[in-house]
Coordinates of C-alpha atoms in Angstrom, one line a residue:
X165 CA -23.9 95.8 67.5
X166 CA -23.4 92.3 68.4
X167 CA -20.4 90.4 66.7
X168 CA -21.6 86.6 66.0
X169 CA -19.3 83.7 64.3
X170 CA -19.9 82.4 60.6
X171 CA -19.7 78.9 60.4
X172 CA -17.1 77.4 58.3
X173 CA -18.5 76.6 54.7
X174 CA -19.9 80.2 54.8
X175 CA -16.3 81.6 55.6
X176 CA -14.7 79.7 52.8
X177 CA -16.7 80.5 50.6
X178 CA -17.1 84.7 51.4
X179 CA -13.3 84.5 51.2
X180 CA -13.5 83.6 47.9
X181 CA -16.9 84.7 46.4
X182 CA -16.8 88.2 48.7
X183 CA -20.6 87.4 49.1
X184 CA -23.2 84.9 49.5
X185 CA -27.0 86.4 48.6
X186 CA -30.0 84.6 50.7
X187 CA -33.4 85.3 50.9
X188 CA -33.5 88.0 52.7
X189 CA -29.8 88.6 53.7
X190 CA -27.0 89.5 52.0
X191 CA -23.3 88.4 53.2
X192 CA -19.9 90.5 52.3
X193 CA -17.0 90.1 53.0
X194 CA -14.1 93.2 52.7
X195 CA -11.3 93.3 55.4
X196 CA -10.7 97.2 53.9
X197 CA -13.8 98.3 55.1
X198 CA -14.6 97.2 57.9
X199 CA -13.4 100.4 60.2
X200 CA -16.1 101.9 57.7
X201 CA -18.5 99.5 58.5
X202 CA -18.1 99.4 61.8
X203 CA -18.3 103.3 62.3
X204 CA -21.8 103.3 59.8
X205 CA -23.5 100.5 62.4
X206 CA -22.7 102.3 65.4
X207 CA -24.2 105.7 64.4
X208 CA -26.6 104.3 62.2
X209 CA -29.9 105.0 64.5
X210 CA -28.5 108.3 64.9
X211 CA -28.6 108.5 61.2
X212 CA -32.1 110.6 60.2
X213 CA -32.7 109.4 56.5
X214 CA -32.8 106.2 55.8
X215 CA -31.6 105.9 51.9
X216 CA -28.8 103.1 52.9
X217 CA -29.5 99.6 53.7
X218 CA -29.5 98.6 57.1
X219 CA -26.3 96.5 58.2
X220 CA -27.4 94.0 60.5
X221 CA -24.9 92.4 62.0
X222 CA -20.8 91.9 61.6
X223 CA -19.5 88.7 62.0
X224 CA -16.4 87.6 63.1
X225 CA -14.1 84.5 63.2
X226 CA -11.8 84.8 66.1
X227 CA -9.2 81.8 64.5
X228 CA -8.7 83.0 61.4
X229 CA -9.4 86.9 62.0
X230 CA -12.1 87.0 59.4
X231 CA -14.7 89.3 59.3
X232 CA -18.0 89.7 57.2
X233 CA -21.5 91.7 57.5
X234 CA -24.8 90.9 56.9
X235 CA -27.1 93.8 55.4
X236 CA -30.7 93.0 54.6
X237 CA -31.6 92.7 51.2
X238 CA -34.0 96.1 49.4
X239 CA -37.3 94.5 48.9
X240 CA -39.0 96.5 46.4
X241 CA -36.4 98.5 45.0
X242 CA -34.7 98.0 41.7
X243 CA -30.9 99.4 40.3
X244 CA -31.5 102.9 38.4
X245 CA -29.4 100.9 35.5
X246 CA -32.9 98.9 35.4
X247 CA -35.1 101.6 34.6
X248 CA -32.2 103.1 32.2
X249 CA -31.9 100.2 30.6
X250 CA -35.8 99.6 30.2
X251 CA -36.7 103.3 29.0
X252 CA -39.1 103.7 32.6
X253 CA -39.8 106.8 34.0
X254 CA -37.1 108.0 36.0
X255 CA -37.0 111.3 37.6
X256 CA -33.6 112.3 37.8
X257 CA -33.6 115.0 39.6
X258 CA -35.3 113.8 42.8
X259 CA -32.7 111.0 42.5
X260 CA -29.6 113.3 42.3
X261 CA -31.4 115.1 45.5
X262 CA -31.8 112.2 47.6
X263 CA -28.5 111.2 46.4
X264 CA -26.9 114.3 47.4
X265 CA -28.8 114.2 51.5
X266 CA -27.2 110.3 51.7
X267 CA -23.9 111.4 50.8
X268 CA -24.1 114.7 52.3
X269 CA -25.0 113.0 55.7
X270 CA -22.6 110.3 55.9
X271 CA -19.9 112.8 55.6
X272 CA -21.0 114.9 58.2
X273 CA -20.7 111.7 60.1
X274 CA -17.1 111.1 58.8
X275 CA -18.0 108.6 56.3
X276 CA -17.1 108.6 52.8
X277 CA -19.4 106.6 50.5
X278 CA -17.4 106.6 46.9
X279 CA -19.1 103.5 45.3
X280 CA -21.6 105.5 42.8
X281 CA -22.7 103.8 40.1
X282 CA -25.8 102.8 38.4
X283 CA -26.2 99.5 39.7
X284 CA -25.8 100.6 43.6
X285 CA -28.5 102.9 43.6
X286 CA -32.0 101.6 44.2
X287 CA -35.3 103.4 43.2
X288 CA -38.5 101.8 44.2
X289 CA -40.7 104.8 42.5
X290 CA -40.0 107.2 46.3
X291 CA -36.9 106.7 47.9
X292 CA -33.1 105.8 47.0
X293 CA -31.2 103.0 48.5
X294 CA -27.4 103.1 48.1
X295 CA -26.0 99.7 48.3
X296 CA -22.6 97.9 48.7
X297 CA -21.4 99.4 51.9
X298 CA -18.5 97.6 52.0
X299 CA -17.0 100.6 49.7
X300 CA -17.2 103.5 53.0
X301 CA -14.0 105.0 54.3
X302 CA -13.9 106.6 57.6
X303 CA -12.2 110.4 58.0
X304 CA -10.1 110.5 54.7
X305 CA -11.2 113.4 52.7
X306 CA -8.8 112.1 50.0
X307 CA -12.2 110.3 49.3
X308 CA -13.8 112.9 48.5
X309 CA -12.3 113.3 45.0
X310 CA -13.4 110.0 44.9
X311 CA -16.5 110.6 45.8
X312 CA -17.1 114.2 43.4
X313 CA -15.7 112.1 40.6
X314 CA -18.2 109.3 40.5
X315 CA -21.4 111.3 41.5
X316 CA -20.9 113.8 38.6
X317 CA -20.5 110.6 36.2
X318 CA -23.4 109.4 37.8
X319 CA -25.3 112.5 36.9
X320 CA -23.8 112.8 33.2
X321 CA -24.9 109.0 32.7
X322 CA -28.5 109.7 34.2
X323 CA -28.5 112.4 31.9
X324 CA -27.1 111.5 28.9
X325 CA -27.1 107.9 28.9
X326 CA -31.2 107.5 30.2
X327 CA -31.6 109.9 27.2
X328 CA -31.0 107.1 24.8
X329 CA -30.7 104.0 26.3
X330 CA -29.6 100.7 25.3
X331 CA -32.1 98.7 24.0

């Protein structure tokens, strides 16, 4: 994965926004993650589902030892909280299984993925997207409390919540 060099203005403002959203690319910027990161690009062809978004590039700036990625943006898919939130068909338990491979997968890779929430998982009617990889830990199974903890209130929400949502 190749390392290129933000310019300035995009550096000052990641380190104070944490990202910048273009067209078609989304910038973020977390100095915790980035052993994560790094670990999730270089296996990531190895990787046989694709329910994460695809991290492009990581970019670095040698001066002021700053680093951010880019990770394209999910065309077509929209946060479960949308589909909660506007009473659409949801099936929850193809979600909570495709869920379940992503997670399952990155930790067989040594990756923890704990950021589980309702506005990080895409549904475009097929396939999941998890988003917001800046919040992956490599090889600390402390995380996987973490983890267990926000997937089963991501399943009591889906549940319980998408019952009677919010109008």
């Amino acid at each position: 994965m190749e390392h290129k060099v933000l310019g300035n203005h995009q550096l000052d403002f990641l380190k104070k926004h944490h990202t910048i959203m273009g067209p078609f690319n989304v910038y973020k910027y977390n100095p915790d993650a980035l052993a994560g990161l790094e670990r999730y690009i270089n296996i990531y062809d190895e990787l046989t589902h694709n329910y994460y978004p695809e991290i492009t590039t990581l970019y670095d700036d040698e001066v002021n030892t700053f680093k951010a990625y880019k990770q394209k943006r999910v065309m077509g898919h929209l946060p479960i909280r949308m589909f909660m939130r506007l009473n659409l068909f949801l099936p929850r338990e193809e979600v909570i299984r495709q869920l379940r491979e992503a997670l399952d997968e990155l930790m067989r890779w040594g990756i923890y993925y704990y950021d589980i929430h309702n506005k990080n998982i895409l549904w475009n009617g097929k396939a999941i997207k998890l988003i917001d990889m800046d919040e992956v830990v490599i090889d600390d199974e402390r995380f996987f409390y973490h983890l267990y903890y926000n997937l089963v209130d991501f399943i009591l929400e889906l549940y319980f919540y998408y019952s009677h949502p919010l109008k």
